[in-house]
Amino acid sequence: MSYGRRAVGPQRYREDIGRVYEEFEVGDVYEHWPGRTITESDNTWFTLLTMNTHPLHFDKEYAAKTEFGRPLVNSALTLSMVIGMSVSDVSQKAIANLHMTDIRLLAPVFVGDTIYAESEVLSKRESKSRPNQGIVTVRTVGKKADGTVFLTLERSALLPKRGHAVGD
Amino acid sequence: MSYGRRAVGPQRYREDIGRVYEEFEVGDVYEHWPGRTITESDNTWFTLLTMNTHPLHFDKEYAAKTEFGRPLVNSALTLSMVIGMSVSDVSQKAIANLHMTDIRLLAPVFVGDTIYAESEVLSKRESKSRPNQGIVTVRTVGKKADGTVFLTLERSALLPKRGHAVGD
């Protein structure tokens, strides 16, 4: 997490998470923290709350008959967690998310796996229509504790310039 | 949902959800059912369970100061629900999801909105390495009850041919 602390009075500090547009440097890599161990409940609840009916995510007997032999973690869940982990570094101050693309599912994730994420800044440009904002694009990578990369994606967010974030 | 019913004995029927590879026709459109009203709890729980710290999804006072004036639904949640709704038609029998791409976030979604989804089959091809399987690509669209398209994406899944699904 990209946590800063702003002094807002004598011996008084305010948490300040995330980056404004000016703070992104193309090529910088942010190692997000903390990671997350995925539980059986995470997988079942997430799958059913999102109306996904695939038994591979919540029926162990079915999963035992598949080539994986056990439940796979729903890839929308791993994607959502990897994006979630990247927010405090990348889009905590974002006005909106604009686009996600090229989401590659490179290895299966199982219940009990612990996952981490990191992001590299690919590009940045000023908004043409919004003078106090800019667009930043990152590539985010999801890794297991053993280093296996299981997911990569690119996403873009609309970010405020310094002095123009909510709360500034 | 693509629910079938197989007779498996006298006066005995087994639910059979989803499609095998042969059943996909390029250009076919599947209207998924049912839809889903997104609640405040959905948005807060999903956001915090996926370690996303953006207050726009769970702090109404913060959200009131943004250009939307109220909490936005987390786009990973709308994405996960739209994908979830498409599973019974598209990937209920899938061995694995392979790729998602070109996810466009076209309109904001707010707590209380009711969303629906539909998918069009873009392409299909047999797997080179797995003779009993094929790859199907669809474009899925998320719509609000008033018809506003808020999200589109493409995704590909690896599907079994007839007689080769788990349970066949």
mmCIF file of C-alpha atoms in Angstrom:
data_model
loop_
_atom_site.group_PDB
_atom_site.id
_atom_site.type_symbol
_atom_site.label_atom_id
_atom_site.label_comp_id
_atom_site.label_asym_id
_atom_site.label_seq_id
_atom_site.Cartn_x
_atom_site.Cartn_y
_atom_site.Cartn_z
ATOM 1 C CA MET A 1 0.000 0.000 0.000
ATOM 2 C CA SER A 2 1.175 3.477 -0.757
ATOM 3 C CA TYR A 3 0.504 5.084 2.604
ATOM 4 C CA GLY A 4 1.676 8.586 3.286
ATOM 5 C CA ARG A 5 1.134 10.725 6.352
ATOM 6 C CA ARG A 6 0.360 14.405 6.160
ATOM 7 C CA ALA A 7 0.921 16.668 9.161
ATOM 8 C CA VAL A 8 -2.349 18.550 9.538
ATOM 9 C CA GLY A 9 -1.699 20.194 12.918
ATOM 10 C CA PRO A 10 0.674 20.046 15.899
ATOM 11 C CA GLN A 11 1.306 16.354 16.605
ATOM 12 C CA ARG A 12 -1.595 15.391 14.302
ATOM 13 C CA TYR A 13 -1.133 13.251 11.204
ATOM 14 C CA ARG A 14 -3.637 12.183 8.579
ATOM 15 C CA GLU A 15 -3.270 8.966 6.558
ATOM 16 C CA ASP A 16 -2.955 9.741 2.878
ATOM 17 C CA ILE A 17 -3.163 6.718 0.581
ATOM 18 C CA GLY A 18 -2.370 6.575 -3.127
ATOM 19 C CA ARG A 19 -0.720 8.748 -5.746
ATOM 20 C CA VAL A 20 -1.715 11.819 -7.727
ATOM 21 C CA TYR A 21 -0.964 12.021 -11.460
ATOM 22 C CA GLU A 22 2.428 13.734 -11.052
ATOM 23 C CA GLU A 23 3.761 10.904 -8.858
ATOM 24 C CA PHE A 24 3.611 8.203 -11.556
ATOM 25 C CA GLU A 25 6.877 7.519 -13.412
ATOM 26 C CA VAL A 26 6.860 5.260 -16.461
ATOM 27 C CA GLY A 27 8.866 2.137 -15.632
ATOM 28 C CA ASP A 28 8.359 2.366 -11.866
ATOM 29 C CA VAL A 29 7.264 -0.901 -10.242
ATOM 30 C CA TYR A 30 5.091 -0.932 -7.112
ATOM 31 C CA GLU A 31 5.140 -4.027 -4.911
ATOM 32 C CA HIS A 32 1.683 -4.084 -3.319
ATOM 33 C CA TRP A 33 1.216 -5.091 0.283
ATOM 34 C CA PRO A 34 -0.283 -7.054 2.011
ATOM 35 C CA GLY A 35 -1.099 -10.254 0.124
ATOM 36 C CA ARG A 36 -3.970 -12.632 0.803
ATOM 37 C CA THR A 37 -4.529 -16.347 1.463
ATOM 38 C CA ILE A 38 -7.630 -17.509 -0.412
ATOM 39 C CA THR A 39 -10.023 -19.612 1.648
ATOM 40 C CA GLU A 40 -12.707 -22.116 0.719
ATOM 41 C CA SER A 41 -15.377 -19.687 1.952
ATOM 42 C CA ASP A 42 -13.985 -16.892 -0.226
ATOM 43 C CA ASN A 43 -14.310 -19.104 -3.271
ATOM 44 C CA THR A 44 -17.813 -20.438 -2.558
ATOM 45 C CA TRP A 45 -19.299 -17.123 -1.423
ATOM 46 C CA PHE A 46 -17.772 -15.069 -4.215
ATOM 47 C CA THR A 47 -18.873 -17.559 -6.851
ATOM 48 C CA LEU A 48 -22.477 -17.765 -5.682
ATOM 49 C CA LEU A 49 -22.850 -14.042 -4.899
ATOM 50 C CA THR A 50 -21.834 -13.293 -8.473
ATOM 51 C CA MET A 51 -24.365 -15.852 -9.811
ATOM 52 C CA ASN A 52 -21.690 -18.122 -11.222
ATOM 53 C CA THR A 53 -23.066 -21.683 -11.238
ATOM 54 C CA HIS A 54 -19.896 -23.596 -12.184
ATOM 55 C CA PRO A 55 -19.513 -26.462 -9.654
ATOM 56 C CA LEU A 56 -15.735 -26.506 -10.111
ATOM 57 C CA HIS A 57 -15.655 -23.640 -7.591
ATOM 58 C CA PHE A 58 -17.912 -25.059 -4.854
ATOM 59 C CA ASP A 59 -18.435 -28.843 -5.286
ATOM 60 C CA LYS A 60 -15.421 -30.914 -4.197
ATOM 61 C CA GLU A 61 -16.871 -34.161 -5.526
ATOM 62 C CA TYR A 62 -17.337 -32.657 -9.007
ATOM 63 C CA ALA A 63 -13.905 -31.047 -8.851
ATOM 64 C CA ALA A 64 -12.324 -34.406 -7.990
ATOM 65 C CA LYS A 65 -13.448 -35.699 -11.411
ATOM 66 C CA THR A 66 -11.814 -32.816 -13.346
ATOM 67 C CA GLU A 67 -8.223 -32.647 -14.520
ATOM 68 C CA PHE A 68 -7.339 -30.432 -11.527
ATOM 69 C CA GLY A 69 -8.697 -32.958 -9.009
ATOM 70 C CA ARG A 70 -9.834 -30.232 -6.592
ATOM 71 C CA PRO A 71 -11.723 -26.913 -6.668
ATOM 72 C CA LEU A 72 -10.206 -24.136 -8.742
ATOM 73 C CA VAL A 73 -10.440 -20.600 -7.427
ATOM 74 C CA ASN A 74 -12.853 -18.555 -9.555
ATOM 75 C CA SER A 75 -10.722 -16.448 -11.914
ATOM 76 C CA ALA A 76 -12.979 -13.426 -11.415
ATOM 77 C CA LEU A 77 -12.074 -13.654 -7.710
ATOM 78 C CA THR A 78 -8.322 -13.788 -8.302
ATOM 79 C CA LEU A 79 -8.693 -10.938 -10.801
ATOM 80 C CA SER A 80 -10.718 -8.859 -8.314
ATOM 81 C CA MET A 81 -8.208 -9.464 -5.509
ATOM 82 C CA VAL A 82 -5.218 -8.624 -7.692
ATOM 83 C CA ILE A 83 -6.913 -5.407 -8.802
ATOM 84 C CA GLY A 84 -7.968 -4.708 -5.209
ATOM 85 C CA MET A 85 -4.386 -5.090 -3.965
ATOM 86 C CA SER A 86 -3.187 -2.609 -6.590
ATOM 87 C CA VAL A 87 -5.662 0.145 -5.701
ATOM 88 C CA SER A 88 -3.757 1.780 -2.844
ATOM 89 C CA ASP A 89 -0.689 2.226 -5.080
ATOM 90 C CA VAL A 90 -2.410 2.889 -8.404
ATOM 91 C CA SER A 91 -5.986 4.128 -8.218
ATOM 92 C CA GLN A 92 -6.779 5.128 -4.638
ATOM 93 C CA LYS A 93 -7.304 8.729 -5.765
ATOM 94 C CA ALA A 94 -8.847 7.803 -9.132
ATOM 95 C CA ILE A 95 -11.963 9.547 -10.389
ATOM 96 C CA ALA A 96 -12.873 6.413 -12.360
ATOM 97 C CA ASN A 97 -11.480 3.245 -13.867
ATOM 98 C CA LEU A 98 -11.532 3.440 -17.656
ATOM 99 C CA HIS A 99 -10.453 0.163 -19.179
ATOM 100 C CA MET A 100 -9.027 -3.256 -18.393
ATOM 101 C CA THR A 101 -7.529 -5.435 -21.060
ATOM 102 C CA ASP A 102 -5.445 -8.486 -21.919
ATOM 103 C CA ILE A 103 -6.243 -10.466 -18.792
ATOM 104 C CA ARG A 104 -4.164 -13.656 -19.027
ATOM 105 C CA LEU A 105 -4.941 -16.591 -16.774
ATOM 106 C CA LEU A 106 -1.567 -18.349 -16.718
ATOM 107 C CA ALA A 107 -1.793 -20.915 -13.926
ATOM 108 C CA PRO A 108 -4.558 -22.431 -11.817
ATOM 109 C CA VAL A 109 -5.083 -21.042 -8.305
ATOM 110 C CA PHE A 110 -6.270 -23.372 -5.536
ATOM 111 C CA VAL A 111 -7.891 -22.822 -2.145
ATOM 112 C CA GLY A 112 -5.117 -22.212 0.382
ATOM 113 C CA ASP A 113 -2.830 -20.433 -2.076
ATOM 114 C CA THR A 114 -1.441 -17.098 -0.920
ATOM 115 C CA ILE A 115 -1.297 -14.421 -3.566
ATOM 116 C CA TYR A 116 0.576 -11.137 -4.002
ATOM 117 C CA ALA A 117 0.567 -8.469 -6.682
ATOM 118 C CA GLU A 118 2.785 -5.826 -8.228
ATOM 119 C CA SER A 119 2.269 -3.189 -10.917
ATOM 120 C CA GLU A 120 4.506 -1.455 -13.466
ATOM 121 C CA VAL A 121 3.612 1.950 -14.885
ATOM 122 C CA LEU A 122 3.376 1.535 -18.679
ATOM 123 C CA SER A 123 2.312 5.025 -19.752
ATOM 124 C CA LYS A 124 0.765 8.299 -18.622
ATOM 125 C CA ARG A 125 -0.779 11.225 -20.456
ATOM 126 C CA GLU A 126 -2.734 14.350 -19.610
ATOM 127 C CA SER A 127 -6.473 14.304 -20.263
ATOM 128 C CA LYS A 128 -7.489 16.478 -23.234
ATOM 129 C CA SER A 129 -10.936 17.289 -21.864
ATOM 130 C CA ARG A 130 -10.094 17.523 -18.134
ATOM 131 C CA PRO A 131 -7.159 19.872 -17.473
ATOM 132 C CA ASN A 132 -6.687 18.807 -13.837
ATOM 133 C CA GLN A 133 -6.587 15.090 -14.571
ATOM 134 C CA GLY A 134 -4.498 12.507 -16.404
ATOM 135 C CA ILE A 135 -4.691 8.889 -17.515
ATOM 136 C CA VAL A 136 -2.268 6.287 -16.170
ATOM 137 C CA THR A 137 -1.917 2.751 -17.531
ATOM 138 C CA VAL A 138 -0.284 -0.059 -15.556
ATOM 139 C CA ARG A 139 0.441 -3.746 -16.034
ATOM 140 C CA THR A 140 -0.419 -5.688 -12.886
ATOM 141 C CA VAL A 141 0.926 -9.161 -12.151
ATOM 142 C CA GLY A 142 -0.520 -11.678 -9.662
ATOM 143 C CA LYS A 143 1.997 -14.098 -8.100
ATOM 144 C CA LYS A 144 1.745 -16.986 -5.691
ATOM 145 C CA ALA A 145 4.051 -17.167 -2.663
ATOM 146 C CA ASP A 146 6.363 -19.517 -4.643
ATOM 147 C CA GLY A 147 6.710 -16.908 -7.405
ATOM 148 C CA THR A 148 4.360 -18.531 -9.953
ATOM 149 C CA VAL A 149 2.726 -15.823 -12.052
ATOM 150 C CA PHE A 150 -0.931 -16.816 -12.388
ATOM 151 C CA LEU A 151 -2.481 -13.653 -13.845
ATOM 152 C CA THR A 152 -1.470 -10.502 -15.705
ATOM 153 C CA LEU A 153 -3.599 -7.599 -16.866
ATOM 154 C CA GLU A 154 -3.411 -4.009 -18.022
ATOM 155 C CA ARG A 155 -5.687 -1.279 -16.747
ATOM 156 C CA SER A 156 -6.128 2.481 -17.052
ATOM 157 C CA ALA A 157 -7.486 4.966 -14.539
ATOM 158 C CA LEU A 158 -8.314 8.668 -14.579
ATOM 159 C CA LEU A 159 -6.279 10.389 -11.845
ATOM 160 C CA PRO A 160 -6.317 13.902 -10.390
ATOM 161 C CA LYS A 161 -3.298 16.202 -10.468
ATOM 162 C CA ARG A 162 -1.841 17.475 -7.193
ATOM 163 C CA GLY A 163 -4.249 19.770 -5.360
ATOM 164 C CA HIS A 164 -7.283 18.411 -7.236
ATOM 165 C CA ALA A 165 -8.011 15.143 -5.406
ATOM 166 C CA VAL A 166 -11.080 14.859 -3.185
ATOM 167 C CA GLY A 167 -9.916 15.956 0.268
ATOM 168 C CA ASP A 168 -7.042 18.113 -1.039
ATOM 169 C CA MET B 1 -29.484 -19.830 -17.761
ATOM 170 C CA SER B 2 -29.176 -22.615 -20.234
ATOM 171 C CA TYR B 3 -30.937 -25.335 -18.299
ATOM 172 C CA GLY B 4 -31.658 -28.632 -19.931
ATOM 173 C CA ARG B 5 -33.245 -31.721 -18.459
ATOM 174 C CA ARG B 6 -32.035 -35.220 -19.234
ATOM 175 C CA ALA B 7 -34.270 -38.217 -18.618
ATOM 176 C CA VAL B 8 -32.077 -40.625 -16.654
ATOM 177 C CA GLY B 9 -34.744 -43.162 -15.684
ATOM 178 C CA PRO B 10 -38.504 -43.652 -15.558
ATOM 179 C CA GLN B 11 -40.012 -40.356 -14.346
ATOM 180 C CA ARG B 12 -36.527 -39.158 -13.289
ATOM 181 C CA TYR B 13 -34.892 -36.052 -14.752
ATOM 182 C CA ARG B 14 -31.463 -34.598 -14.150
ATOM 183 C CA GLU B 15 -30.726 -30.869 -14.510
ATOM 184 C CA ASP B 16 -28.106 -30.294 -17.192
ATOM 185 C CA ILE B 17 -26.751 -26.757 -17.370
ATOM 186 C CA GLY B 18 -24.601 -25.252 -20.113
ATOM 187 C CA ARG B 19 -23.432 -26.130 -23.591
ATOM 188 C CA VAL B 20 -20.827 -28.458 -25.061
ATOM 189 C CA TYR B 21 -18.551 -27.267 -27.892
ATOM 190 C CA GLU B 22 -20.838 -28.475 -30.703
ATOM 191 C CA GLU B 23 -23.765 -26.380 -29.436
ATOM 192 C CA PHE B 24 -22.108 -23.003 -30.006
ATOM 193 C CA GLU B 25 -23.024 -21.249 -33.269
ATOM 194 C CA VAL B 26 -21.123 -18.115 -34.302
ATOM 195 C CA GLY B 27 -23.546 -15.175 -34.228
ATOM 196 C CA ASP B 28 -25.943 -16.737 -31.705
ATOM 197 C CA VAL B 29 -26.907 -14.425 -28.836
ATOM 198 C CA TYR B 30 -27.767 -15.786 -25.390
ATOM 199 C CA GLU B 31 -29.900 -13.631 -23.074
ATOM 200 C CA HIS B 32 -28.775 -14.654 -19.587
ATOM 201 C CA TRP B 33 -31.259 -15.005 -16.777
ATOM 202 C CA PRO B 34 -31.850 -14.014 -13.998
ATOM 203 C CA GLY B 35 -30.408 -10.524 -13.436
ATOM 204 C CA ARG B 36 -29.383 -8.994 -10.111
ATOM 205 C CA THR B 37 -30.074 -5.844 -8.070
ATOM 206 C CA ILE B 38 -26.832 -4.619 -6.521
ATOM 207 C CA THR B 39 -27.076 -3.724 -2.834
ATOM 208 C CA GLU B 40 -25.021 -1.495 -0.574
ATOM 209 C CA SER B 41 -23.770 -4.580 1.296
ATOM 210 C CA ASP B 42 -22.673 -6.233 -1.959
ATOM 211 C CA ASN B 43 -20.545 -3.205 -2.774
ATOM 212 C CA THR B 44 -18.956 -2.742 0.659
ATOM 213 C CA TRP B 45 -18.301 -6.424 1.317
ATOM 214 C CA PHE B 46 -16.952 -7.161 -2.160
ATOM 215 C CA THR B 47 -14.667 -4.137 -2.066
ATOM 216 C CA LEU B 48 -13.159 -4.902 1.335
ATOM 217 C CA LEU B 49 -12.907 -8.690 0.805
ATOM 218 C CA THR B 50 -10.840 -8.019 -2.306
ATOM 219 C CA MET B 51 -8.578 -5.579 -0.376
ATOM 220 C CA ASN B 52 -9.671 -2.571 -2.407
ATOM 221 C CA THR B 53 -9.306 0.523 -0.200
ATOM 222 C CA HIS B 54 -11.013 3.101 -2.432
ATOM 223 C CA PRO B 55 -13.571 4.973 -0.255
ATOM 224 C CA LEU B 56 -15.751 5.755 -3.288
ATOM 225 C CA HIS B 57 -17.188 2.245 -2.828
ATOM 226 C CA PHE B 58 -17.926 2.310 0.932
ATOM 227 C CA ASP B 59 -17.855 5.877 2.332
ATOM 228 C CA LYS B 60 -20.962 7.906 1.456
ATOM 229 C CA GLU B 61 -19.534 11.157 2.832
ATOM 230 C CA TYR B 62 -16.458 10.838 0.620
ATOM 231 C CA ALA B 63 -18.589 9.825 -2.351
ATOM 232 C CA ALA B 64 -20.802 12.901 -1.875
ATOM 233 C CA LYS B 65 -17.745 15.076 -2.635
ATOM 234 C CA THR B 66 -16.952 13.309 -5.931
ATOM 235 C CA GLU B 67 -18.459 14.094 -9.327
ATOM 236 C CA PHE B 68 -20.869 11.170 -8.953
ATOM 237 C CA GLY B 69 -22.234 12.456 -5.615
ATOM 238 C CA ARG B 70 -22.820 8.956 -4.256
ATOM 239 C CA PRO B 71 -21.001 5.597 -4.048
ATOM 240 C CA LEU B 72 -20.051 3.934 -7.327
ATOM 241 C CA VAL B 73 -20.301 0.173 -7.561
ATOM 242 C CA ASN B 74 -16.823 -1.373 -7.743
ATOM 243 C CA SER B 75 -16.180 -2.202 -11.398
ATOM 244 C CA ALA B 76 -14.583 -5.540 -10.489
ATOM 245 C CA LEU B 77 -17.930 -6.429 -8.873
ATOM 246 C CA THR B 78 -20.007 -5.527 -11.929
ATOM 247 C CA LEU B 79 -17.483 -7.391 -14.083
ATOM 248 C CA SER B 80 -17.634 -10.460 -11.832
ATOM 249 C CA MET B 81 -21.454 -10.463 -11.817
ATOM 250 C CA VAL B 82 -21.711 -10.049 -15.590
ATOM 251 C CA ILE B 83 -19.272 -12.915 -16.075
ATOM 252 C CA GLY B 84 -21.106 -14.934 -13.409
ATOM 253 C CA MET B 85 -24.443 -14.459 -15.172
ATOM 254 C CA SER B 86 -22.928 -15.689 -18.429
ATOM 255 C CA VAL B 87 -21.500 -18.927 -17.031
ATOM 256 C CA SER B 88 -24.608 -21.125 -17.304
ATOM 257 C CA ASP B 89 -24.931 -20.284 -21.013
ATOM 258 C CA VAL B 90 -21.256 -20.064 -21.933
ATOM 259 C CA SER B 91 -18.829 -21.823 -19.626
ATOM 260 C CA GLN B 92 -20.786 -24.091 -17.267
ATOM 261 C CA LYS B 93 -19.050 -27.129 -18.770
ATOM 262 C CA ALA B 94 -15.702 -25.369 -19.302
ATOM 263 C CA ILE B 95 -12.460 -27.052 -18.354
ATOM 264 C CA ALA B 96 -10.888 -23.622 -17.790
ATOM 265 C CA ASN B 97 -11.194 -19.950 -18.640
ATOM 266 C CA LEU B 98 -8.355 -18.874 -20.909
ATOM 267 C CA HIS B 99 -8.454 -15.151 -21.501
ATOM 268 C CA MET B 100 -10.525 -12.027 -20.924
ATOM 269 C CA THR B 101 -9.903 -8.861 -22.858
ATOM 270 C CA ASP B 102 -11.112 -5.412 -23.873
ATOM 271 C CA ILE B 103 -13.199 -4.758 -20.777
ATOM 272 C CA ARG B 104 -14.887 -1.402 -21.354
ATOM 273 C CA LEU B 105 -16.493 0.441 -18.460
ATOM 274 C CA LEU B 106 -19.026 2.587 -20.320
ATOM 275 C CA ALA B 107 -21.327 3.995 -17.638
ATOM 276 C CA PRO B 108 -21.275 4.265 -13.843
ATOM 277 C CA VAL B 109 -23.285 1.709 -11.860
ATOM 278 C CA PHE B 110 -24.883 2.763 -8.558
ATOM 279 C CA VAL B 111 -26.212 0.857 -5.557
ATOM 280 C CA GLY B 112 -29.819 -0.133 -6.292
ATOM 281 C CA ASP B 113 -29.243 -0.595 -10.031
ATOM 282 C CA THR B 114 -30.487 -3.867 -11.491
ATOM 283 C CA ILE B 115 -28.237 -5.446 -14.071
ATOM 284 C CA TYR B 116 -28.640 -8.054 -16.798
ATOM 285 C CA ALA B 117 -26.254 -9.628 -19.280
ATOM 286 C CA GLU B 118 -26.184 -11.220 -22.710
ATOM 287 C CA SER B 119 -23.461 -12.845 -24.815
ATOM 288 C CA GLU B 120 -22.809 -13.252 -28.550
ATOM 289 C CA VAL B 121 -20.647 -16.084 -29.886
ATOM 290 C CA LEU B 122 -17.770 -14.442 -31.803
ATOM 291 C CA SER B 123 -15.751 -17.494 -32.832
ATOM 292 C CA LYS B 124 -15.036 -21.157 -32.147
ATOM 293 C CA ARG B 125 -12.202 -23.489 -33.065
ATOM 294 C CA GLU B 126 -11.040 -26.969 -32.200
ATOM 295 C CA SER B 127 -8.098 -27.323 -29.831
ATOM 296 C CA LYS B 128 -4.908 -28.475 -31.545
ATOM 297 C CA SER B 129 -3.514 -30.217 -28.488
ATOM 298 C CA ARG B 130 -6.750 -31.566 -26.979
ATOM 299 C CA PRO B 131 -8.832 -33.516 -29.525
ATOM 300 C CA ASN B 132 -11.964 -33.688 -27.366
ATOM 301 C CA GLN B 133 -12.074 -29.970 -26.631
ATOM 302 C CA GLY B 134 -12.516 -26.631 -28.383
ATOM 303 C CA ILE B 135 -12.145 -22.920 -27.683
ATOM 304 C CA VAL B 136 -15.139 -20.586 -27.789
ATOM 305 C CA THR B 137 -14.927 -16.791 -27.658
ATOM 306 C CA VAL B 138 -17.890 -14.593 -26.727
ATOM 307 C CA ARG B 139 -18.584 -10.883 -26.313
ATOM 308 C CA THR B 140 -20.626 -10.283 -23.164
ATOM 309 C CA VAL B 141 -22.587 -7.090 -22.547
ATOM 310 C CA GLY B 142 -23.868 -5.818 -19.172
ATOM 311 C CA LYS B 143 -27.042 -3.689 -19.285
ATOM 312 C CA LYS B 144 -29.089 -1.876 -16.681
ATOM 313 C CA ALA B 145 -32.859 -2.371 -16.524
ATOM 314 C CA ASP B 146 -33.305 0.828 -18.594
ATOM 315 C CA GLY B 147 -31.108 -0.605 -21.356
ATOM 316 C CA THR B 148 -27.943 1.402 -20.586
ATOM 317 C CA VAL B 149 -24.896 -0.657 -21.558
ATOM 318 C CA PHE B 150 -22.389 -0.194 -18.728
ATOM 319 C CA LEU B 151 -19.811 -2.881 -19.528
ATOM 320 C CA THR B 152 -18.620 -5.032 -22.430
ATOM 321 C CA LEU B 153 -15.896 -7.675 -22.533
ATOM 322 C CA GLU B 154 -14.615 -10.585 -24.569
ATOM 323 C CA ARG B 155 -13.631 -13.904 -23.053
ATOM 324 C CA SER B 156 -12.536 -17.352 -24.182
ATOM 325 C CA ALA B 157 -13.094 -20.706 -22.542
ATOM 326 C CA LEU B 158 -11.948 -24.267 -23.207
ATOM 327 C CA LEU B 159 -15.020 -26.478 -23.664
ATOM 328 C CA PRO B 160 -15.509 -30.220 -23.965
ATOM 329 C CA LYS B 161 -17.076 -31.857 -26.995
ATOM 330 C CA ARG B 162 -20.255 -33.908 -26.554
ATOM 331 C CA GLY B 163 -19.645 -37.015 -24.489
ATOM 332 C CA HIS B 164 -16.476 -35.615 -22.912
ATOM 333 C CA ALA B 165 -17.848 -33.305 -20.205
ATOM 334 C CA VAL B 166 -17.495 -34.274 -16.532
ATOM 335 C CA GLY B 167 -20.610 -36.305 -15.734
ATOM 336 C CA ASP B 168 -21.235 -37.419 -19.343
#
